[in-house]
Coordinates of C-alpha atoms in Angstrom, one line a residue:
Chain A
M1 CA 50.9 -9.8 -7.6
H2 CA 49.8 -6.7 -9.5
D3 CA 49.0 -8.7 -12.7
Q4 CA 47.0 -11.1 -10.7
N5 CA 45.0 -8.3 -9.3
K6 CA 44.3 -6.9 -12.8
L7 CA 43.2 -10.3 -14.0
W8 CA 40.8 -10.6 -11.1
R9 CA 39.3 -7.2 -11.9
I10 CA 38.8 -8.2 -15.5
A11 CA 37.1 -11.4 -14.4
L12 CA 34.9 -9.5 -12.0
Y13 CA 33.7 -7.1 -14.6
G14 CA 33.2 -10.0 -17.0
V15 CA 30.9 -11.8 -14.6
L16 CA 28.9 -8.6 -13.8
L17 CA 28.4 -7.7 -17.4
Y18 CA 27.5 -11.3 -18.2
A19 CA 24.8 -11.1 -15.5
A20 CA 23.5 -7.8 -16.9
V21 CA 23.1 -9.4 -20.3
Y22 CA 21.2 -12.3 -18.6
Y23 CA 18.8 -9.9 -17.0
L24 CA 18.3 -7.8 -20.1
L25 CA 18.0 -10.5 -22.7
P26 CA 14.3 -11.3 -22.0
L27 CA 13.5 -7.6 -22.2
Y28 CA 15.5 -7.3 -25.5
V29 CA 13.7 -10.3 -26.9
M30 CA 10.3 -8.9 -25.9
V31 CA 10.9 -5.6 -27.5
T32 CA 12.4 -6.9 -30.7
T33 CA 9.8 -9.7 -31.1
S34 CA 7.0 -7.1 -30.6
V35 CA 8.1 -5.1 -33.7
K36 CA 8.7 -8.0 -36.0
S37 CA 6.1 -9.5 -38.3
M38 CA 5.2 -13.2 -37.8
D39 CA 6.9 -14.1 -41.1
E40 CA 10.1 -12.6 -39.9
I41 CA 9.7 -14.3 -36.5
R42 CA 9.4 -17.7 -38.3
A43 CA 12.3 -16.9 -40.6
G44 CA 14.7 -15.5 -38.1
N45 CA 15.5 -16.4 -34.5
L46 CA 15.0 -15.2 -31.0
I47 CA 17.9 -12.7 -30.8
A48 CA 18.0 -11.5 -34.4
L49 CA 17.5 -7.8 -34.8
P50 CA 14.3 -6.9 -36.7
M51 CA 14.9 -6.3 -40.4
S52 CA 11.9 -4.0 -40.7
I53 CA 10.1 -2.5 -37.8
T54 CA 6.3 -2.7 -37.7
F55 CA 3.9 -1.6 -34.9
D56 CA 1.1 -3.8 -36.2
A57 CA 1.4 -6.1 -33.2
W58 CA 1.2 -3.2 -30.8
T59 CA -2.1 -1.8 -32.3
K60 CA -3.4 -5.3 -32.4
A61 CA -2.5 -6.1 -28.8
W62 CA -4.1 -2.8 -27.7
A63 CA -7.3 -2.8 -29.7
T64 CA -8.2 -6.0 -31.6
A65 CA -6.4 -9.1 -30.2
C66 CA -8.7 -11.8 -28.9
T67 CA -8.7 -12.4 -25.1
G68 CA -11.1 -15.3 -25.2
V69 CA -14.5 -14.7 -26.9
D70 CA -14.0 -11.0 -27.2
C71 CA -11.5 -9.4 -29.6
N72 CA -11.1 -5.9 -28.3
G73 CA -7.4 -6.1 -27.2
L74 CA -6.1 -5.0 -23.9
S75 CA -7.3 -1.4 -23.8
G76 CA -10.4 -2.2 -21.7
Y77 CA -8.3 -4.2 -19.2
F78 CA -5.7 -1.5 -19.0
W79 CA -8.3 1.1 -18.0
N80 CA -9.9 -1.3 -15.5
S81 CA -6.5 -1.6 -13.9
V82 CA -6.1 2.2 -13.8
K83 CA -9.6 2.6 -12.3
M84 CA -8.7 0.0 -9.7
V85 CA -5.2 0.9 -8.8
I86 CA -5.7 4.7 -8.1
P87 CA -8.4 4.5 -5.4
A88 CA -7.0 1.3 -3.9
V89 CA -3.5 2.8 -3.5
L90 CA -4.7 6.1 -2.1
I91 CA -7.1 4.5 0.4
S92 CA -4.8 1.8 1.6
T93 CA -1.9 4.2 2.0
S94 CA -4.0 6.8 3.9
L95 CA -5.2 4.1 6.3
G96 CA -1.7 2.8 6.8
A97 CA -0.4 6.3 7.6
L98 CA -3.1 6.8 10.2
N99 CA -2.6 3.3 11.7
G100 CA 1.1 3.7 11.8
Y101 CA 0.7 7.1 13.5
V102 CA -1.5 5.7 16.2
L103 CA 0.6 2.5 16.7
S104 CA 3.8 4.5 17.2
K105 CA 2.8 7.8 18.8
W106 CA -0.6 7.2 20.5
R107 CA -0.1 3.8 22.0
F108 CA -2.8 2.5 24.3
K109 CA -3.4 -0.7 26.2
G110 CA -3.9 -3.4 23.6
S111 CA -2.3 -1.4 20.7
E112 CA 0.7 -3.7 20.5
L113 CA -1.6 -6.7 20.3
T114 CA -3.6 -5.0 17.6
F115 CA -0.4 -4.4 15.7
A116 CA 0.6 -8.0 16.0
L117 CA -2.8 -9.1 14.8
I118 CA -2.7 -6.8 11.7
L119 CA 0.9 -7.8 11.0
F120 CA 0.0 -11.5 10.5
G121 CA -2.1 -10.4 7.6
V122 CA 1.2 -9.7 5.7
F123 CA 2.0 -13.4 5.7
I124 CA -1.2 -15.3 5.1
P125 CA -1.5 -17.1 1.8
F126 CA -4.5 -15.4 0.2
Q127 CA -5.9 -18.7 -0.9
V128 CA -7.3 -19.1 2.5
V129 CA -9.6 -16.1 2.1
L130 CA -10.7 -16.5 -1.5
L131 CA -13.8 -18.6 -1.0
P132 CA -15.3 -16.6 1.9
M133 CA -14.5 -13.3 0.1
A134 CA -16.2 -14.4 -3.1
Q135 CA -19.3 -15.1 -1.2
T136 CA -19.2 -11.9 0.8
L137 CA -18.6 -9.7 -2.3
G138 CA -21.7 -11.3 -3.7
W139 CA -23.7 -10.3 -0.7
F140 CA -22.5 -6.7 -0.9
G141 CA -23.4 -6.6 -4.6
L142 CA -19.7 -6.1 -5.4
A143 CA -19.0 -9.5 -7.1
R144 CA -17.3 -9.2 -10.5
S145 CA -16.8 -5.4 -10.3
V146 CA -13.9 -3.0 -10.2
A147 CA -15.3 -1.7 -6.9
G148 CA -15.1 -5.2 -5.4
L149 CA -11.4 -5.4 -6.5
I150 CA -10.7 -2.0 -4.9
F151 CA -12.3 -3.2 -1.7
V152 CA -10.2 -6.4 -1.6
H153 CA -7.0 -4.7 -2.3
V154 CA -7.6 -2.1 0.4
V155 CA -8.5 -4.7 3.0
F156 CA -5.5 -6.9 2.3
G157 CA -3.2 -3.9 1.7
I158 CA -3.7 -2.5 5.2
A159 CA -1.3 -4.9 6.8
S160 CA 1.8 -3.9 4.8
T161 CA 1.0 -0.2 4.6
T162 CA 0.5 -0.1 8.4
L163 CA 3.8 -2.0 8.9
F164 CA 5.7 0.4 6.7
F165 CA 4.4 3.6 8.3
R166 CA 4.6 2.2 11.9
N167 CA 8.2 1.3 11.5
Y168 CA 9.0 4.7 10.0
Y169 CA 7.1 6.7 12.6
V170 CA 8.8 4.8 15.4
G171 CA 11.9 6.7 14.3
I172 CA 10.4 10.1 14.8
P173 CA 11.4 11.4 18.3
D174 CA 8.6 11.4 20.8
E175 CA 9.9 14.8 22.0
L176 CA 8.6 16.4 18.9
I177 CA 5.1 15.1 19.6
K178 CA 5.4 16.2 23.2
A179 CA 6.5 19.7 22.3
A180 CA 3.6 20.0 19.8
R181 CA 1.2 18.9 22.6
L182 CA 2.6 21.5 24.9
D183 CA 1.7 24.0 22.3
G184 CA -1.8 22.8 22.5
A185 CA -1.9 20.8 19.3
G186 CA -4.2 17.8 19.3
F187 CA -4.2 14.4 17.6
W188 CA -5.1 15.6 14.1
R189 CA -3.1 18.9 14.2
I190 CA 0.0 16.9 15.2
F191 CA -0.5 14.5 12.4
F192 CA -1.1 17.0 9.7
K193 CA 1.4 19.7 10.9
V194 CA 4.2 17.7 12.4
V195 CA 4.2 14.1 11.3
L196 CA 2.9 14.3 7.8
P197 CA 5.4 16.9 6.6
M198 CA 8.2 14.6 7.7
S199 CA 6.7 11.6 5.9
T200 CA 7.5 12.3 2.2
P201 CA 10.0 9.4 1.8
I202 CA 7.8 6.8 3.4
V203 CA 4.8 8.0 1.6
M204 CA 6.7 7.6 -1.7
V205 CA 7.8 4.1 -0.7
V206 CA 4.3 3.0 0.2
L207 CA 2.6 4.6 -2.8
I208 CA 5.1 2.8 -5.1
W209 CA 4.9 -0.4 -3.2
Q210 CA 1.1 -0.5 -3.3
F211 CA 1.0 0.6 -6.9
T212 CA 3.3 -2.2 -8.0
Q213 CA 1.6 -4.8 -5.9
I214 CA -1.9 -4.0 -7.0
W215 CA -1.1 -3.4 -10.7
N216 CA 0.8 -6.7 -10.8
D217 CA -1.8 -8.7 -8.9
F218 CA -3.3 -11.7 -10.7
L219 CA -4.9 -13.9 -8.0
F220 CA -7.6 -11.4 -6.8
G221 CA -8.2 -10.3 -10.4
V222 CA -8.8 -13.7 -11.8
V223 CA -11.0 -14.8 -8.9
F224 CA -13.1 -11.7 -8.2
S225 CA -13.6 -10.2 -11.6
S226 CA -15.1 -11.3 -14.9
G227 CA -15.6 -10.0 -18.4
D228 CA -15.6 -6.2 -18.4
S229 CA -14.1 -5.7 -14.9
Q230 CA -10.9 -7.7 -15.3
P231 CA -7.6 -6.1 -14.7
I232 CA -4.6 -6.0 -17.2
T233 CA -2.8 -9.1 -15.8
V234 CA -5.9 -11.2 -16.4
G235 CA -6.3 -9.7 -19.8
L236 CA -2.7 -10.5 -20.7
N237 CA -3.0 -14.1 -19.4
N238 CA -6.2 -14.5 -21.4
L239 CA -4.6 -13.1 -24.5
A240 CA -1.5 -15.2 -24.3
N241 CA -3.4 -18.4 -23.6
T242 CA -6.2 -18.0 -26.1
S243 CA -5.8 -20.7 -28.6
T244 CA -6.0 -19.5 -32.1
S245 CA -4.9 -21.3 -35.2
V246 CA -1.7 -19.3 -35.4
K247 CA 0.1 -18.3 -32.3
E248 CA 1.1 -14.6 -32.7
Y249 CA 4.2 -14.2 -30.4
N250 CA 4.7 -10.6 -31.6
V251 CA 1.2 -9.7 -30.3
D252 CA 1.9 -11.6 -27.0
M253 CA 5.1 -9.6 -26.5
A254 CA 3.5 -6.3 -27.3
A255 CA 0.8 -7.1 -24.8
A256 CA 3.3 -8.1 -22.2
I257 CA 5.1 -4.8 -22.6
I258 CA 1.9 -2.9 -22.4
A259 CA 1.0 -4.6 -19.1
A260 CA 4.5 -4.0 -17.7
L261 CA 4.9 -0.4 -18.9
P262 CA 3.4 1.4 -15.9
T263 CA 5.5 -0.4 -13.3
I264 CA 8.6 -0.1 -15.4
V265 CA 8.1 3.6 -15.8
V266 CA 7.6 3.9 -12.0
Y267 CA 10.8 1.8 -11.5
V268 CA 12.8 4.0 -13.8
L269 CA 11.5 7.3 -12.3
A270 CA 11.5 6.3 -8.7
G271 CA 13.6 3.2 -8.4
K272 CA 15.2 4.4 -5.2
Y273 CA 11.9 4.3 -3.4
F274 CA 11.0 1.0 -4.9
V275 CA 14.2 -0.6 -3.7
R276 CA 13.9 1.0 -0.3
G277 CA 10.4 -0.5 0.0
L278 CA 11.7 -3.9 -1.0
T279 CA 14.5 -4.0 1.5
A280 CA 12.5 -2.3 4.3
G281 CA 9.7 -4.7 3.9
A282 CA 12.2 -7.6 3.9
V283 CA 14.3 -6.5 6.9
K284 CA 11.3 -5.6 9.1
G285 CA 9.3 -8.7 8.4
Chain B
M1 CA 5.0 24.8 33.6
T2 CA 2.3 22.2 33.3
Q3 CA 3.2 18.6 34.0
F4 CA 2.2 16.0 31.5
N5 CA 1.9 12.7 33.2
G6 CA 0.3 10.6 30.6
P7 CA -3.2 9.7 29.5
A8 CA -5.0 11.3 32.4
Q9 CA -4.0 14.7 31.1
Y10 CA -5.6 14.2 27.7
G11 CA -9.1 15.2 27.0
F12 CA -11.8 12.7 26.3
A13 CA -11.4 13.0 22.6
E14 CA -7.6 12.6 22.8
R15 CA -8.1 9.4 24.7
W16 CA -10.6 7.8 22.4
L17 CA -9.5 9.2 19.0
P18 CA -6.5 6.9 18.5
R19 CA -8.7 3.9 19.2
L20 CA -11.4 5.2 16.9
V21 CA -8.9 5.8 14.1
L22 CA -7.5 2.3 14.4
A23 CA -10.9 0.7 14.8
P24 CA -11.9 0.3 11.1
S25 CA -8.6 -1.4 10.2
F26 CA -8.8 -3.6 13.3
L27 CA -12.4 -4.7 12.5
L28 CA -11.5 -5.3 8.8
T29 CA -8.6 -7.5 9.9
L30 CA -10.7 -9.3 12.4
V31 CA -13.4 -10.1 10.0
F32 CA -11.6 -10.4 6.7
V33 CA -8.4 -12.2 7.9
Y34 CA -9.3 -14.1 11.1
G35 CA -13.0 -14.5 10.4
F36 CA -12.4 -15.6 6.9
I37 CA -9.7 -18.1 8.0
A38 CA -12.2 -19.6 10.4
W39 CA -14.9 -19.6 7.7
N40 CA -12.6 -21.2 5.2
G41 CA -11.6 -23.7 7.9
Y42 CA -15.3 -24.5 8.5
L43 CA -15.9 -24.9 4.7
S44 CA -13.1 -27.5 4.6
F45 CA -15.2 -29.7 7.0
T46 CA -18.3 -29.5 4.9
A47 CA -19.7 -31.3 1.8
S48 CA -19.3 -28.1 -0.4
R49 CA -18.7 -28.9 -4.0
L50 CA -19.8 -26.4 -6.7
L51 CA -21.6 -24.3 -4.1
P52 CA -21.2 -24.0 -0.4
N53 CA -23.1 -26.7 1.4
Y54 CA -22.8 -26.6 5.2
E55 CA -23.4 -30.2 5.8
W56 CA -20.7 -31.4 8.2
V57 CA -18.5 -34.2 6.8
G58 CA -15.6 -34.2 9.3
L59 CA -12.3 -34.9 7.7
A60 CA -13.7 -36.3 4.4
Q61 CA -12.4 -33.5 2.3
Y62 CA -8.9 -33.9 3.8
E63 CA -9.1 -37.6 3.0
T64 CA -10.0 -36.8 -0.6
L65 CA -7.2 -34.3 -0.7
F66 CA -4.6 -36.7 0.6
A67 CA -5.8 -39.4 -1.7
N68 CA -5.5 -37.1 -4.7
E69 CA -2.6 -37.9 -7.0
R70 CA -2.7 -34.4 -8.4
A71 CA -2.4 -32.9 -4.9
W72 CA 0.8 -34.9 -4.3
V73 CA 2.2 -33.8 -7.6
A74 CA 1.6 -30.2 -6.5
V75 CA 3.4 -30.8 -3.2
K76 CA 6.3 -32.5 -4.9
N77 CA 6.6 -29.6 -7.3
L78 CA 6.5 -27.1 -4.5
F79 CA 9.6 -28.9 -3.0
I80 CA 11.4 -29.0 -6.4
F81 CA 10.5 -25.5 -7.2
G82 CA 11.0 -24.1 -3.7
G83 CA 14.4 -25.8 -3.2
L84 CA 15.9 -24.8 -6.6
F85 CA 14.3 -21.4 -6.6
I86 CA 15.6 -20.5 -3.1
G87 CA 19.0 -22.2 -3.6
G88 CA 19.6 -20.8 -7.1
G89 CA 18.2 -17.3 -6.2
M90 CA 20.4 -17.1 -3.1
A91 CA 23.5 -18.3 -4.8
M92 CA 23.2 -15.9 -7.6
G93 CA 22.1 -13.0 -5.5
I94 CA 24.9 -13.4 -3.0
L95 CA 27.5 -13.8 -5.7
L96 CA 26.4 -10.6 -7.5
A97 CA 26.2 -8.7 -4.2
V98 CA 29.7 -9.7 -3.3
F99 CA 31.0 -8.8 -6.7
L100 CA 29.2 -5.5 -6.8
D101 CA 30.7 -4.7 -3.5
Q102 CA 34.2 -4.5 -4.9
K103 CA 34.1 -0.8 -5.7
I104 CA 32.7 -1.3 -9.2
R105 CA 32.5 1.5 -11.7
G106 CA 28.9 1.8 -12.9
E107 CA 27.5 0.0 -9.9
G108 CA 24.3 2.0 -9.9
V109 CA 23.5 1.1 -13.5
L110 CA 24.2 -2.6 -12.9
R111 CA 22.2 -2.7 -9.8
T112 CA 19.2 -1.1 -11.6
L113 CA 19.5 -3.7 -14.4
Y114 CA 19.7 -6.6 -12.0
L115 CA 16.6 -5.5 -10.1
Y116 CA 14.1 -4.4 -12.7
P117 CA 12.5 -7.8 -13.1
M118 CA 11.2 -7.4 -9.6
A119 CA 9.0 -4.5 -10.8
L120 CA 7.3 -6.8 -13.4
S121 CA 4.2 -8.9 -12.9
F122 CA 4.8 -12.6 -12.8
I123 CA 2.3 -12.8 -15.6
V124 CA 4.6 -10.6 -17.8
T125 CA 7.6 -12.7 -16.8
G126 CA 5.7 -15.9 -17.5
T127 CA 4.5 -14.7 -20.9
A128 CA 8.0 -13.6 -21.9
W129 CA 9.7 -16.9 -20.9
K130 CA 6.9 -18.9 -22.4
W131 CA 7.9 -17.4 -25.8
M132 CA 11.6 -17.9 -25.3
L133 CA 11.3 -21.4 -24.1
N134 CA 8.8 -22.6 -26.7
P135 CA 10.4 -25.5 -28.6
G136 CA 9.3 -24.3 -32.1
L137 CA 10.7 -20.8 -32.5
G138 CA 12.4 -20.1 -29.2
L139 CA 15.8 -21.0 -27.7
E140 CA 15.8 -24.3 -29.5
K141 CA 15.7 -22.7 -32.9
L142 CA 18.3 -20.2 -31.9
V143 CA 20.8 -23.0 -31.0
H144 CA 19.8 -24.8 -34.2
D145 CA 20.7 -21.6 -36.2
W146 CA 24.0 -21.6 -34.5
G147 CA 24.7 -25.0 -36.1
F148 CA 23.8 -27.4 -33.2
T149 CA 20.9 -29.1 -35.0
S150 CA 20.6 -32.0 -32.7
F151 CA 19.9 -29.7 -29.7
T152 CA 16.5 -30.1 -28.2
F153 CA 15.0 -28.0 -25.4
D154 CA 11.4 -29.1 -24.9
W155 CA 11.0 -28.6 -21.1
L156 CA 7.9 -26.4 -21.5
V157 CA 6.0 -29.3 -23.1
N158 CA 7.7 -32.2 -21.4
P159 CA 5.7 -33.3 -18.3
D160 CA 8.9 -34.5 -16.6
M161 CA 10.6 -31.1 -17.0
S162 CA 7.9 -28.5 -17.0
I163 CA 8.3 -27.5 -13.4
Y164 CA 12.0 -26.6 -14.1
T165 CA 10.9 -23.9 -16.6
V166 CA 9.1 -22.2 -13.6
V167 CA 12.4 -22.4 -11.7
I168 CA 14.3 -20.7 -14.6
A169 CA 11.8 -17.8 -14.8
G170 CA 11.5 -17.5 -11.0
I171 CA 15.2 -17.2 -10.5
W172 CA 15.4 -14.6 -13.3
Q173 CA 12.8 -12.5 -11.6
S174 CA 13.9 -12.7 -8.0
S175 CA 17.7 -13.1 -7.8
G176 CA 18.2 -9.3 -8.2
F177 CA 16.1 -8.9 -5.1
V178 CA 18.4 -11.2 -3.2
M179 CA 21.3 -9.1 -4.5
A180 CA 19.8 -5.9 -3.2
L181 CA 19.2 -7.3 0.2
F182 CA 22.7 -8.7 0.6
L183 CA 24.3 -5.6 -0.9
A184 CA 22.5 -3.5 1.8
G185 CA 23.8 -6.0 4.4
L186 CA 27.3 -5.8 3.0
R187 CA 27.3 -2.0 3.2
G188 CA 26.5 -2.3 6.9
I189 CA 29.7 -4.2 7.6
D190 CA 32.6 -2.3 9.0
D191 CA 35.4 -2.1 6.4
S192 CA 38.1 -2.2 9.1
I193 CA 37.3 -5.9 9.8
I194 CA 38.1 -6.8 6.2
K195 CA 41.2 -4.6 6.2
A196 CA 42.5 -6.2 9.4
A197 CA 42.0 -9.7 8.0
Q198 CA 43.8 -8.6 4.8
I199 CA 46.8 -7.5 6.8
D200 CA 46.8 -10.9 8.5
G201 CA 47.3 -12.3 5.0
A202 CA 43.8 -13.8 4.5
S203 CA 42.7 -14.1 0.9
L204 CA 39.6 -12.2 -0.3
P205 CA 37.4 -15.3 -0.9
R206 CA 38.4 -16.6 2.5
I207 CA 37.6 -13.3 4.2
Y208 CA 34.1 -13.4 2.6
W209 CA 33.5 -17.0 3.3
R210 CA 34.7 -17.0 6.9
I211 CA 34.0 -13.5 8.2
V212 CA 31.7 -11.4 6.0
L213 CA 29.0 -13.9 5.1
P214 CA 28.7 -15.3 8.6
A215 CA 28.1 -11.7 9.8
L216 CA 25.2 -11.5 7.4
R217 CA 23.2 -14.3 9.1
P218 CA 20.2 -12.2 9.8
V219 CA 20.0 -11.0 6.2
F220 CA 20.3 -14.6 5.1
F221 CA 17.4 -15.7 7.3
S222 CA 15.1 -12.9 6.3
T223 CA 15.9 -13.5 2.6
L224 CA 15.2 -17.2 3.1
M225 CA 11.9 -16.3 4.7
I226 CA 10.8 -14.1 1.9
L227 CA 11.9 -16.5 -0.9
A228 CA 10.1 -19.4 0.9
H229 CA 7.1 -17.3 1.2
I230 CA 7.1 -16.3 -2.5
A231 CA 7.6 -20.0 -3.4
I232 CA 4.6 -21.2 -1.4
K233 CA 2.4 -18.5 -2.7
S234 CA 3.5 -18.7 -6.3
F235 CA 0.5 -18.9 -8.5
D236 CA 0.8 -16.2 -11.3
L237 CA 4.1 -17.4 -12.7
V238 CA 2.9 -21.0 -13.1
M239 CA -0.5 -19.9 -14.5
A240 CA 1.2 -17.7 -17.2
L241 CA 4.1 -20.0 -18.0
T242 CA 2.7 -23.5 -18.0
G243 CA -0.9 -23.2 -16.7
G244 CA 0.0 -26.1 -14.5
G245 CA 0.6 -28.3 -17.5
P246 CA 1.2 -30.3 -19.6
G247 CA -1.6 -32.2 -17.9
F248 CA -1.1 -31.3 -14.3
S249 CA 2.7 -31.9 -14.3
S250 CA 3.7 -28.4 -13.1
D251 CA 0.8 -27.9 -10.7
V252 CA 1.7 -26.2 -7.4
P253 CA -0.5 -26.0 -4.3
A254 CA -1.8 -22.5 -5.2
T255 CA -2.8 -23.6 -8.7
F256 CA -4.3 -26.8 -7.3
M257 CA -6.3 -24.8 -4.8
Y258 CA -7.6 -22.4 -7.5
A259 CA -8.5 -25.3 -9.9
S260 CA -10.3 -27.2 -7.1
A261 CA -12.3 -24.3 -5.7
F262 CA -13.1 -22.3 -8.9
T263 CA -13.0 -24.5 -12.0
R264 CA -13.5 -28.1 -10.9
G265 CA -16.4 -27.7 -8.5
Q266 CA -14.5 -29.2 -5.5
M267 CA -14.9 -26.3 -3.1
G268 CA -14.4 -28.5 0.0
V269 CA -11.1 -29.9 -1.3
G270 CA -10.0 -26.4 -2.3
A271 CA -10.8 -25.1 1.2
A272 CA -8.9 -28.0 2.7
S273 CA -5.8 -27.4 0.5
A274 CA -5.9 -23.7 1.4
M275 CA -5.8 -24.7 5.1
M276 CA -2.8 -26.8 4.4
M277 CA -1.1 -23.9 2.7
L278 CA -1.8 -21.7 5.7
A279 CA -0.4 -24.3 8.1
T280 CA 2.8 -24.5 6.0
V281 CA 3.3 -20.7 6.0
A282 CA 2.5 -20.5 9.7
A283 CA 5.0 -23.2 10.5
I284 CA 7.7 -21.1 8.8
V285 CA 6.6 -17.6 9.7
V286 CA 5.4 -17.9 13.3
P287 CA 8.7 -19.0 14.8
Y288 CA 10.5 -16.4 12.7
L289 CA 8.1 -13.6 13.8
Y290 CA 8.3 -14.7 17.4
S291 CA 12.1 -14.5 17.4
E292 CA 12.1 -11.2 15.6
L293 CA 9.6 -9.6 18.0
R294 CA 11.3 -11.0 21.0
G295 CA 14.6 -9.8 19.7
S296 CA 13.4 -6.3 19.1
R297 CA 11.9 -6.1 22.6
N298 CA 15.3 -7.0 24.1
A299 CA 17.1 -4.5 21.9

């Protein structure tokens, strides 16, 4: 009985470690490929360790690789994404916090219906708004601009940020709000002095969620931007699919890591909140 | 002490402020979600091709859509991809969650490793797997180097198999997520149930199969919803990995819609296919939301 148990534990750890290798292998291949030269890539194989390490592919991916007609690497795309993601995350998170506060603590006739209407926005396939949005951005003079992308991400981010905050604020006891009101605090004072100081965890969750979503977005980027306003995901896709005479996989992999780095850093530093966002979003809808 | 009996006690500002604060989001949703769905719906009944053209043509675009071989390939691929992606992701995620739940040393590290692909963009995942699966220097060469020189793995460039490469990469990215959801569910289950069953002499696999997993039905359904949702919307992964090719062999509805509306000058067909996607999502989500919301009202 005891031996059998031990065997079972060994098998258990074996499977779990095997799974870890499976998830890590692509990352390992990306990193090692990115520091090899093309000659070495041709001579060796996928999982061979690099014999000599070179960062040529990295500098090329950042500054001189071709992404279509232009050959300026990913740097411009990267900064576009930074310029897009910061305002979009801050605005959509702030709106979500206020909406959640109203929908949980200041309910009025019709507020539940409003919530249901907003909630549906979490689920729609965005394909259904692409054509009208392209036209509308043109009318506003926002077509093919970073500002236009910020606008789109804010509009379609509201649904999930509102959902996150609303579900969190429902858990704050109404008595706290009532007590604050007895003390003469109004709508804004209660929000800034009572509710917001209790919101750190959910603010972290939503900031990280929105950052990951918007940084990783490709659909809006490819449809609503062009040339010098395109985000990093579009840049990476252009770079990897630009047909040159010689396919440079080391540059592709360096570019992919550059595109992934910000979200990986966030995951490593604040993975707890990232996971909480994933599971909360899942369980609540 | 003053009595607070509800809205009548608030000042004018207090009564209108909440509505005012919610108003911008409400209006944005009304216009940019519902208004745009209606607008897109209208477009799907017009003769729009390269540019919007509001000449009414009834169901002509839908007829073109349903007569289009490429559209049917996309639908078929969605079923292949969706079925295998959901099935494979679920099986792997549940297995890992159950295994991780056995008081494992280093559980935190393993969990982090299983889940990190979820933080990546599908474009990054697609680019990485495109390199690994390429027949020239990728996996195929690796296996050749190991001595199996007759091994071929050309799914990426084989029109009959290209959609399965999307499945491979999709499961790699999302199965850790399933694991996280089920692990959270498993942690919510009372240990004493398992202990009681063990005392009765039930084996561990039997306990999980007959008692624990059935108790996780709600988690199962929400995970199913999310994976189905990811599958129907999947666009980035296909674009980065196969670009819908070779030919249009790995097209899915989202890439079909994009190609019709933005690169092939068939705006009306694109709008019609977007409406079909919306209908598919609604058919899955609306009953789910309805039961969820009704459930929470009863709770």
